[in-house]
Coordinates of C-alpha atoms and ligand atoms in Angstrom, one line a residue:
M1 CA -29.6 0.8 -4.8
Q2 CA -32.8 2.1 -3.2
N3 CA -33.1 -0.4 -0.5
L4 CA -29.6 0.0 0.8
S5 CA -30.1 0.2 4.6
R6 CA -29.6 3.6 6.1
S7 CA -28.2 2.1 9.3
I8 CA -24.9 0.6 9.8
R9 CA -24.9 -3.1 9.2
K10 CA -24.0 -4.5 12.6
M11 CA -21.6 -7.3 11.9
K12 CA -21.0 -10.1 14.5
H13 CA -17.4 -9.0 14.9
T14 CA -15.3 -11.7 16.4
C15 CA -12.1 -10.1 15.5
K16 CA -9.5 -9.6 18.2
R17 CA -8.4 -6.0 18.9
T18 CA -5.0 -4.7 19.7
Y19 CA -5.5 -1.5 21.6
L20 CA -3.2 1.3 20.8
F21 CA -2.7 4.8 22.1
F22 CA -3.2 7.7 19.7
S23 CA -3.1 11.4 19.3
L24 CA -4.8 13.6 16.7
L25 CA -3.1 15.2 13.8
L26 CA -4.2 18.4 12.3
F27 CA -4.2 18.8 8.6
S28 CA -5.1 21.6 6.1
A29 CA -7.2 21.4 3.0
C30 CA -5.7 22.4 -0.4
T31 CA -7.2 25.0 -2.5
S32 CA -8.2 24.4 -6.2
K33 CA -6.5 25.9 -9.1
N34 CA -6.7 26.3 -12.7
K35 CA -4.0 25.4 -15.3
S36 CA -4.0 24.9 -18.9
D37 CA -0.4 23.8 -19.9
L38 CA 0.9 21.0 -17.8
Q39 CA 4.6 21.4 -16.9
I40 CA 6.8 18.7 -18.4
I41 CA 9.4 17.6 -15.9
D42 CA 10.9 14.4 -17.3
N43 CA 11.3 12.3 -20.5
V44 CA 11.8 8.6 -20.5
Q45 CA 12.9 6.4 -23.3
L46 CA 11.5 2.9 -23.5
Q47 CA 12.6 0.4 -26.3
N48 CA 10.6 2.4 -28.9
T49 CA 8.3 4.7 -27.1
L50 CA 9.3 8.1 -25.8
L51 CA 7.4 9.2 -22.6
K52 CA 6.8 12.6 -21.0
V53 CA 6.1 13.1 -17.3
E54 CA 3.9 16.1 -16.5
V55 CA 2.7 17.7 -13.2
L56 CA -1.1 17.3 -13.1
A57 CA -1.6 18.5 -9.5
S58 CA 0.8 19.8 -6.8
E59 CA 0.6 20.9 -3.1
M60 CA -1.6 18.0 -2.1
D61 CA -1.6 16.2 1.2
V62 CA -1.0 12.4 0.5
P63 CA -3.3 11.7 -2.5
W64 CA -4.0 8.1 -1.4
D65 CA -6.1 6.7 -4.2
L66 CA -6.5 7.6 -7.8
H67 CA -9.5 6.4 -9.9
Y68 CA -9.9 7.1 -13.5
G69 CA -13.6 7.5 -14.1
E70 CA -15.9 6.8 -17.1
D71 CA -16.2 10.6 -17.3
N72 CA -12.4 10.9 -18.1
Q73 CA -11.8 12.7 -14.8
L74 CA -9.4 11.5 -12.1
W75 CA -11.2 10.9 -8.8
V76 CA -8.8 11.3 -5.9
T77 CA -8.9 10.9 -2.1
E78 CA -6.5 12.7 0.2
Q79 CA -5.6 10.9 3.4
G80 CA -7.0 13.8 5.5
G81 CA -10.5 13.3 4.3
T82 CA -10.9 15.4 1.0
V83 CA -12.3 14.0 -2.2
W84 CA -11.2 15.8 -5.5
R85 CA -12.2 15.4 -9.2
I86 CA -9.3 16.4 -11.5
D87 CA -9.5 17.2 -15.2
V88 CA -6.8 15.0 -16.8
T89 CA -6.1 17.5 -19.5
T90 CA -5.9 20.8 -17.7
G91 CA -5.3 19.8 -14.2
E92 CA -8.2 21.9 -13.0
R93 CA -9.5 20.4 -9.8
K94 CA -12.6 20.6 -7.8
Q95 CA -13.1 19.7 -4.2
L96 CA -16.2 17.6 -3.9
L97 CA -16.2 16.8 -0.3
H98 CA -14.4 17.0 3.0
I99 CA -15.4 14.1 5.4
N100 CA -15.1 15.6 8.9
D101 CA -15.2 12.4 10.8
V102 CA -12.1 10.8 9.1
W103 CA -9.6 9.8 11.6
R104 CA -6.1 10.3 10.3
K105 CA -3.0 8.9 11.9
R106 CA 0.0 7.1 10.3
T107 CA -1.7 5.0 7.6
A108 CA -5.3 5.5 8.8
G109 CA -7.5 8.1 7.2
L110 CA -9.5 8.4 4.0
L111 CA -8.1 5.6 1.8
G112 CA -9.8 3.8 -1.2
I113 CA -12.2 5.2 -3.8
T114 CA -14.2 3.6 -6.6
L115 CA -17.3 4.5 -8.7
H116 CA -20.5 2.7 -9.4
P117 CA -20.1 0.6 -12.6
D118 CA -23.1 2.2 -14.2
F119 CA -22.0 5.7 -13.1
T120 CA -23.9 7.7 -15.9
T121 CA -27.2 6.4 -14.8
Q122 CA -26.3 5.5 -11.1
P123 CA -23.9 8.4 -10.0
F124 CA -22.6 6.7 -6.8
V125 CA -19.1 6.8 -5.3
F126 CA -17.8 4.4 -2.7
V127 CA -15.1 5.4 -0.3
N128 CA -13.3 3.8 2.6
Y129 CA -12.0 5.6 5.7
T130 CA -11.2 5.1 9.3
L131 CA -13.0 6.9 12.1
M132 CA -13.1 6.8 15.8
R133 CA -16.2 6.2 18.0
D134 CA -15.9 6.0 21.8
S135 CA -12.1 5.7 21.5
V136 CA -12.5 2.6 19.1
I137 CA -11.2 2.7 15.6
F138 CA -13.4 1.5 12.7
S139 CA -13.0 1.2 9.0
R140 CA -16.0 2.2 7.0
L141 CA -17.2 1.6 3.5
E142 CA -19.4 4.6 2.7
R143 CA -21.5 5.4 -0.4
Y144 CA -22.3 8.9 -1.7
R145 CA -24.3 10.3 -4.5
F146 CA -22.5 12.7 -6.9
Q147 CA -24.7 15.7 -7.7
N148 CA -23.8 19.2 -8.8
D149 CA -20.0 18.9 -8.1
T150 CA -20.5 17.6 -4.7
L151 CA -21.1 14.3 -2.9
V152 CA -24.3 14.0 -0.9
E153 CA -26.4 11.4 1.0
P154 CA -23.6 9.6 2.9
T155 CA -24.8 6.0 3.6
T156 CA -22.7 3.4 5.4
V157 CA -22.5 0.2 3.5
L158 CA -20.3 -1.8 5.9
E159 CA -18.1 -1.1 9.0
I160 CA -15.3 -3.4 10.2
G161 CA -12.6 -3.0 12.9
G162 CA -9.8 -0.7 12.3
N163 CA -6.4 0.3 13.9
T164 CA -3.6 2.9 13.6
A165 CA -1.9 0.4 11.2
H166 CA -2.8 -2.3 8.6
N167 CA -6.2 -0.9 7.5
G168 CA -5.6 -1.8 3.8
S169 CA -7.5 -0.4 2.0
R170 CA -8.4 -0.5 -1.7
L171 CA -11.7 -0.8 -3.5
T172 CA -12.6 -2.0 -6.9
I173 CA -15.6 -3.3 -8.9
S174 CA -15.5 -6.8 -10.4
P175 CA -16.6 -7.5 -14.0
D176 CA -19.8 -9.0 -12.6
K177 CA -20.4 -5.7 -10.8
K178 CA -19.6 -6.6 -7.2
I179 CA -17.7 -4.3 -4.7
I180 CA -14.3 -5.8 -3.9
W181 CA -12.7 -4.5 -0.7
A182 CA -9.1 -5.4 0.2
T183 CA -8.9 -5.0 4.1
G184 CA -5.9 -5.2 6.3
D185 CA -5.4 -7.4 9.4
A186 CA -5.9 -4.3 11.7
Y187 CA -2.5 -5.1 13.2
T188 CA -3.8 -8.2 14.9
I189 CA -2.4 -11.2 13.1
T190 CA -4.9 -13.7 14.4
N191 CA -7.6 -11.9 12.4
A192 CA -6.2 -12.9 8.9
Q193 CA -7.1 -16.8 9.4
S194 CA -10.3 -16.2 11.3
D195 CA -13.4 -17.0 9.1
T196 CA -15.6 -14.9 11.3
C197 CA -13.5 -11.7 11.2
L198 CA -13.6 -9.4 8.1
N199 CA -10.0 -8.1 8.6
G200 CA -7.1 -9.5 6.6
K201 CA -9.5 -10.5 3.8
I202 CA -10.8 -9.8 0.2
L203 CA -14.4 -9.0 0.8
R204 CA -17.1 -9.2 -2.0
L205 CA -20.4 -7.3 -1.6
N206 CA -23.3 -6.6 -3.8
L207 CA -23.6 -2.9 -4.9
D208 CA -26.5 -2.6 -2.3
G209 CA -24.3 -3.9 0.5
T210 CA -25.9 -7.3 0.9
I211 CA -23.9 -10.5 0.6
P212 CA -23.8 -12.1 -2.9
A213 CA -25.3 -15.6 -2.9
D214 CA -22.4 -17.0 -4.9
N215 CA -19.8 -16.1 -2.3
P216 CA -17.8 -19.0 -0.9
N217 CA -20.1 -18.9 2.2
P218 CA -23.4 -17.2 1.2
K219 CA -23.6 -15.8 4.8
S220 CA -20.2 -14.1 4.6
Y221 CA -18.6 -11.2 2.8
V222 CA -15.3 -13.1 2.8
W223 CA -14.1 -14.1 -0.8
A224 CA -10.4 -14.9 0.1
K225 CA -8.4 -14.9 3.4
G226 CA -5.0 -14.8 4.9
F227 CA -3.7 -11.3 4.2
R228 CA -1.5 -8.9 6.2
N229 CA -1.9 -5.5 4.6
M230 CA -2.9 -5.1 1.0
Q231 CA -2.2 -1.8 -0.7
G232 CA -3.0 -2.6 -4.3
L233 CA -6.0 -4.1 -6.0
V234 CA -6.8 -4.4 -9.7
Y235 CA -8.6 -6.5 -12.4
S236 CA -6.9 -7.3 -15.6
D237 CA -8.7 -7.3 -19.0
K238 CA -9.2 -11.0 -18.6
G239 CA -11.0 -10.6 -15.4
L240 CA -8.2 -11.7 -13.1
L241 CA -7.9 -10.0 -9.7
Y242 CA -4.4 -9.0 -8.5
T243 CA -3.2 -7.6 -5.2
A244 CA 0.0 -6.1 -3.9
E245 CA 0.6 -6.6 -0.2
H246 CA 3.3 -5.4 2.4
G247 CA 5.4 -8.2 3.9
D248 CA 6.7 -7.8 7.5
A249 CA 10.5 -7.4 7.4
I250 CA 10.6 -9.7 4.3
E251 CA 8.4 -11.0 1.4
D252 CA 6.3 -8.4 0.0
E253 CA 3.8 -10.1 -2.4
I254 CA 1.7 -9.9 -5.6
N255 CA -1.1 -12.3 -5.4
H256 CA -3.6 -13.5 -8.0
I257 CA -6.8 -13.8 -6.0
N258 CA -9.0 -16.9 -6.4
K259 CA -12.5 -17.5 -4.9
G260 CA -12.3 -19.0 -1.4
A261 CA -8.5 -19.3 -1.4
N262 CA -6.2 -18.9 1.7
Y263 CA -3.0 -16.8 1.2
G264 CA -1.3 -18.0 4.4
W265 CA -0.7 -14.9 6.6
P266 CA 0.5 -15.0 9.4
V267 CA 1.8 -18.6 9.2
I268 CA 3.2 -18.2 5.6
E269 CA 5.2 -15.2 4.2
G270 CA 6.0 -15.2 0.6
F271 CA 6.7 -18.5 -1.2
H272 CA 6.2 -21.8 0.6
N273 CA 10.0 -22.2 1.4
L274 CA 10.1 -23.1 5.1
E275 CA 9.4 -26.4 6.7
S276 CA 6.7 -25.0 8.9
E277 CA 5.1 -23.3 5.7
H278 CA 5.0 -26.6 3.9
V279 CA 3.1 -28.2 6.7
F280 CA 0.5 -25.3 7.0
A281 CA 0.2 -25.2 3.2
A282 CA -0.5 -29.0 2.9
K283 CA -3.2 -28.7 5.6
E284 CA -4.9 -25.4 4.4
H285 CA -4.2 -25.7 0.6
T286 CA -2.8 -22.1 0.7
V287 CA -1.9 -20.4 -2.5
E288 CA 1.6 -19.1 -3.3
P289 CA 2.2 -15.5 -4.5
L290 CA 3.0 -14.8 -8.1
Y291 CA 5.8 -12.7 -7.0
S292 CA 7.7 -11.8 -3.8
W293 CA 10.3 -9.1 -2.9
T294 CA 13.0 -9.6 -0.3
P295 CA 14.4 -7.1 0.6
V296 CA 11.0 -5.4 0.7
V297 CA 10.1 -2.6 -1.7
A298 CA 6.8 -1.7 0.0
P299 CA 4.5 -2.0 -3.0
S300 CA 1.5 0.4 -2.7
G301 CA -1.2 1.0 -5.5
I302 CA -1.2 -1.3 -8.6
T303 CA -2.8 -0.9 -12.0
F304 CA -3.1 -3.2 -15.0
Y305 CA -1.9 -1.6 -18.4
V306 CA -3.7 -2.7 -21.5
H307 CA -3.7 0.3 -23.8
T308 CA -1.6 0.4 -27.2
A309 CA -0.3 3.9 -26.3
I310 CA 2.7 2.4 -24.5
P311 CA 3.1 -0.9 -26.2
E312 CA 6.1 -1.9 -24.0
W313 CA 4.0 -1.8 -21.0
K314 CA 1.0 -3.7 -22.4
N315 CA -0.1 -6.7 -20.4
S316 CA 1.9 -5.5 -17.3
L317 CA 1.1 -4.8 -13.7
L318 CA 2.4 -1.4 -12.8
V319 CA 3.3 -1.0 -9.1
G320 CA 4.0 2.2 -7.2
T321 CA 6.5 1.5 -4.3
L322 CA 6.9 3.5 -1.1
K323 CA 10.2 2.2 0.3
T324 CA 12.1 2.0 -3.0
Q325 CA 10.4 5.1 -4.3
S326 CA 9.8 3.8 -7.8
V327 CA 7.4 2.5 -10.4
R328 CA 7.9 -1.2 -11.2
V329 CA 6.6 -2.7 -14.4
L330 CA 5.8 -6.4 -13.9
K331 CA 5.3 -8.0 -17.3
L332 CA 2.8 -10.9 -17.1
N333 CA 2.7 -14.0 -19.3
D334 CA -0.2 -14.2 -21.9
A335 CA -2.4 -16.2 -19.4
G336 CA -1.7 -13.5 -16.7
T337 CA -0.7 -16.3 -14.3
A338 CA 3.1 -15.4 -14.0
I339 CA 5.4 -12.4 -13.9
V340 CA 8.1 -12.9 -16.4
N341 CA 10.1 -9.6 -16.1
E342 CA 10.5 -6.6 -13.8
E343 CA 11.7 -3.2 -14.7
V344 CA 12.3 -0.2 -12.4
F345 CA 11.5 3.5 -13.3
F346 CA 12.0 6.8 -11.5
A347 CA 13.9 5.3 -8.5
D348 CA 14.4 7.9 -5.8
R349 CA 13.2 10.6 -8.2
Y350 CA 9.9 11.8 -7.0
G351 CA 9.8 10.2 -3.5
R352 CA 7.3 7.7 -2.1
I353 CA 4.7 6.5 -4.7
R354 CA 1.3 5.9 -3.0
D355 CA -1.0 5.1 -5.9
I356 CA -0.9 4.5 -9.6
C357 CA -3.7 4.1 -12.3
A358 CA -3.9 3.7 -16.0
G359 CA -6.5 5.9 -17.8
K360 CA -8.7 5.0 -20.8
D361 CA -6.6 7.8 -22.5
G362 CA -3.5 5.5 -22.4
A363 CA -1.8 7.7 -19.9
V364 CA -0.5 6.5 -16.4
Y365 CA -1.1 8.6 -13.3
I366 CA 1.0 8.3 -10.2
S367 CA 0.6 10.1 -6.7
T368 CA 3.4 10.8 -4.4
S369 CA 3.2 10.2 -0.6
N370 CA 6.0 12.6 0.7
R371 CA 3.7 14.3 3.4
D372 CA 2.8 11.0 5.0
W373 CA 4.0 9.8 8.4
N374 CA 7.4 8.4 7.2
P375 CA 8.8 10.5 4.4
A376 CA 12.2 9.6 2.8
S377 CA 15.3 11.7 3.7
G378 CA 15.1 15.0 1.7
F379 CA 11.4 15.0 1.4
P380 CA 8.8 16.5 1.2
K381 CA 10.1 18.8 -1.5
Q382 CA 8.5 22.0 -2.8
G383 CA 5.2 21.1 -4.6
D384 CA 4.7 17.9 -2.8
D385 CA 2.5 16.0 -2.9
R386 CA 2.1 15.7 -6.6
I387 CA 0.0 13.7 -9.2
L388 CA 2.1 13.1 -12.2
K389 CA 0.8 12.1 -15.7
I390 CA 3.0 9.8 -17.8
S391 CA 2.2 9.5 -21.5
A392 CA 3.7 9.0 -24.9
T393 CA 5.2 11.9 -26.8
T394 CA 7.3 12.6 -29.8
K395 CA 10.0 15.0 -28.7
A396 CA 12.2 15.0 -25.7
I397 CA 12.9 18.4 -24.0
H398 CA 14.8 16.8 -21.0
P399 CA 17.8 14.4 -21.0
V400 CA 16.0 11.0 -21.3
L401 CA 15.8 8.7 -18.3
K402 CA 15.8 4.9 -18.7
G403 CA 14.3 2.0 -16.7
S404 CA 16.6 -0.5 -15.1
S405 CA 16.2 -4.2 -14.7
A406 CA 15.7 -5.4 -11.1
G407 CA 18.7 -7.4 -10.2
A408 CA 18.8 -9.7 -7.4
V409 CA 20.8 -8.4 -4.5
T410 CA 23.7 -10.5 -3.4
K411 CA 26.2 -10.4 -0.6
L412 CA 25.9 -7.0 1.2
N413 CA 28.2 -5.5 3.6
G414 CA 26.9 -4.0 6.9
E415 CA 26.2 -0.6 5.6
E416 CA 24.3 -1.9 2.6
L417 CA 22.3 -4.3 4.8
Y418 CA 21.5 -1.4 7.1
K419 CA 20.2 0.6 4.0
Q420 CA 18.2 -2.4 2.9
Y421 CA 16.6 -3.6 6.0
C422 CA 16.7 -0.8 8.7
A423 CA 17.1 2.7 7.1
S424 CA 13.4 3.0 6.1
C425 CA 12.5 3.2 9.9
H426 CA 15.7 4.2 11.7
K427 CA 16.8 6.5 8.9
P428 CA 20.1 6.4 7.1
D429 CA 21.9 8.6 9.7
G430 CA 20.5 6.4 12.6
T431 CA 18.4 9.3 14.0
G432 CA 15.0 7.4 13.8
V433 CA 11.6 9.1 13.8
Q434 CA 10.8 10.8 16.9
G435 CA 8.1 9.0 19.1
I436 CA 7.9 6.2 16.5
F437 CA 11.2 4.6 15.5
P438 CA 14.0 5.1 18.2
A439 CA 17.4 6.6 17.2
L440 CA 20.1 4.0 17.0
K441 CA 22.7 6.7 17.2
G442 CA 23.7 6.8 21.0
S443 CA 21.1 4.0 21.8
A444 CA 21.9 2.1 25.0
I445 CA 20.7 -1.1 23.5
V446 CA 22.9 -0.7 20.4
N447 CA 25.9 0.2 22.5
G448 CA 25.1 -2.2 25.3
S449 CA 25.4 -6.0 25.7
S450 CA 25.6 -7.8 22.4
Q451 CA 23.4 -10.5 23.8
E452 CA 20.4 -8.2 24.2
L453 CA 20.9 -6.7 20.8
I454 CA 21.1 -10.0 19.0
D455 CA 18.1 -11.2 20.8
L456 CA 16.1 -8.1 19.7
L457 CA 17.2 -8.6 16.1
L458 CA 16.4 -12.3 16.1
K459 CA 13.0 -11.9 17.7
G460 CA 11.7 -8.4 17.0
R461 CA 9.5 -6.5 19.3
K462 CA 6.1 -5.1 19.2
G463 CA 6.4 -1.3 20.0
K464 CA 3.8 1.0 21.2
D465 CA 1.2 2.8 19.0
G466 CA 1.1 0.5 16.0
S467 CA 4.9 0.3 15.3
A468 CA 6.9 -2.8 15.6
M469 CA 10.5 -3.8 15.2
P470 CA 10.4 -6.7 12.9
A471 CA 12.3 -10.0 13.5
F472 CA 15.4 -10.3 11.4
S473 CA 16.1 -14.1 12.1
F474 CA 16.2 -14.7 8.3
L475 CA 19.6 -13.0 8.1
K476 CA 22.6 -15.3 8.0
D477 CA 24.9 -15.2 11.0
E478 CA 27.6 -13.6 8.7
E479 CA 25.1 -10.8 7.6
M480 CA 23.9 -10.2 11.2
R481 CA 27.5 -9.9 12.3
S482 CA 28.4 -7.3 9.8
L483 CA 25.1 -5.4 10.3
I484 CA 25.6 -5.4 14.1
N485 CA 29.2 -4.3 13.9
Y486 CA 28.1 -1.5 11.5
I487 CA 25.5 0.0 13.8
R488 CA 27.7 -0.4 16.9
N489 CA 30.5 1.7 15.0
S490 CA 28.6 4.3 13.2
W491 CA 27.2 7.8 13.8
G492 CA 29.5 8.2 16.9
N493 CA 28.5 4.8 18.4
K494 CA 31.6 2.9 19.8
A495 CA 31.0 -0.6 21.0
A496 CA 32.9 -3.9 20.9
S497 CA 32.5 -5.9 17.7
V498 CA 30.7 -9.2 17.9
N499 CA 31.6 -12.4 16.1
K500 CA 29.5 -15.0 14.2
E501 CA 29.7 -17.6 16.9
I502 CA 27.8 -15.5 19.5
I503 CA 25.0 -15.1 17.0
F504 CA 25.0 -18.9 16.2
Q505 CA 24.9 -19.7 19.9
K506 CA 21.9 -17.2 20.5
R507 CA 20.1 -18.8 17.7
S508 CA 20.3 -22.3 18.9
Ligands
HEC1 C1 9.5 -1.3 10.2 C2 10.2 -0.4 11.0 C3 11.5 -1.0 11.6 C4 12.5 -1.6 10.9 C5 12.7 -2.0 9.4 C6 13.6 -1.8 11.8 N1 13.2 -1.4 13.0 FE1 14.4 -1.4 14.7 N2 12.8 -0.7 15.8 C7 11.6 -0.4 15.3 C8 10.8 0.0 16.4 C9 9.3 0.5 16.3 C10 11.5 -0.1 17.6 C11 11.0 0.2 18.9 C12 10.4 -1.0 19.6 C13 10.0 -0.8 21.0 O1 9.2 0.2 21.3 O2 10.4 -1.6 21.8 C14 12.8 -0.5 17.1 C15 13.8 -0.7 18.0 C16 15.2 -1.1 17.6 C17 16.3 -1.1 18.5 C18 16.2 -0.7 19.9 C19 16.7 0.7 20.1 C20 16.5 1.4 21.4 O3 17.4 2.1 21.8 O4 15.4 1.2 22.0 C21 17.3 -1.5 17.8 C22 18.7 -1.6 18.3 C23 16.9 -1.6 16.4 N3 15.5 -1.4 16.4 C24 17.7 -2.1 15.4 C25 17.2 -2.3 14.1 C26 18.0 -2.9 13.1 C27 19.5 -3.1 13.2 C28 17.2 -2.9 11.9 C29 17.6 -3.5 10.6 C30 18.0 -4.9 10.6 C31 15.9 -2.4 12.4 N4 16.0 -2.1 13.6 C32 14.8 -2.5 11.5 C33 11.2 -0.4 13.9 C34 12.0 -0.9 13.0

């Protein structure tokens, strides 16, 4: 570790940049507190195991990444720039550091954290955060030394391009002790397929920041390419690497990452099921996801569960989701190469789930994200954001909750389609989010010419400041008709209904 260069490794960046306007957000740091008995808020019955859900920490500000350390402490980043170390038995927490040059906006800020694989002898901590220099956003991998309950000696390992959106970013350490960094495409889709750009990639670095000689190209950090915006990253006990990734309007993905492979973005979304995708796949030998969600669930952190404490979850990927506000248990086959079952827990109960991690103690830890830029209706609630601890117990003190199987959604009416595809941005009551997602209630476009509205829905539109109206051309004519008529006749809107034929003509 000694010869890690003190200076920023200047990369030959050939990424394209999409420039965006920005404003600064203010945030406040939390205070630490002591607790001995954790409050039990729920019980869950699995097939044989009874679970309890306890509040490990509350009043936090978007705990972005949870890492269960060899020291049996939970290492936590808050988006605004604070690093905490939390005792998983008492919930006592210590603030280790506040990074002043963290630039927080929307999904940018202090993001991933991981520890050195030999932490007892080499007490180093790696974090990733966005910063702004001369009005340009960067995403930085920084190393600190843990000493006397604080983090010292900041040393930049690598800096890549950043943006207000699509910065990734999770960190982990591979079984062969390399740093794995899942980056986002920095909101510039041409980056993901570019071999000379480090955005939209899985990067692999030696612990001292140099490029491993056995990378696909020994002169490049790139381990795999073709990603949009990964939010989950984990190794299984078999040494298989998995990611969770946000799709655009459709096709969130769980991927199994192979050395040197291409995962297709922006040409391919989800499975290879379109003619254009088959053509690209044949040329580039792209890899299909293990799993894909449409409508999207917005998967965030993922973890691999291997402990015997909750046998029903053994050999599963556990996924926290933002949009569907749930924990999803994806059962893997024995080889870890396919997902054979999906079960959903805590739907709409705690709000958006930002990260999840399984401890050596057999417990599962989740963090909420209800103070972020896009909270669900009714959130944040008192006590948000929280870190919850899920573990096996013998006695229920609350009415028991159950998981539900994830059934495929079929034939939705206009209101249901709106809830599935539009409400996460424009809100269930059509009022939008000020300055980011326009209100559809009273909108001139919604109430105006059907031609313009259909055009917008088919093609989407890049908005200002890192936001975009996705294209919904994948909706069938009939679905688009009921959706359009729903928004043209809800929340006080009154506009003439459209028929399927207009949509068909517009498409062709
Ligand atoms: C990921 C967030 C997102 C989703 C999901 C989304 N939109 Fe949008 N929408 C936007 C953004 C951002 C804009 C503004 C684009 C711009 O600045 O031109 C927008 C603009 C619009 C407008 C124009 C409104 C106006 O008055 O300017 C309409 C109409 C609209 N969306 C309808 C829909 C419908 C219907 C759906 C669901 C099928 C949907 N949107 C899903 C983000 C979203």
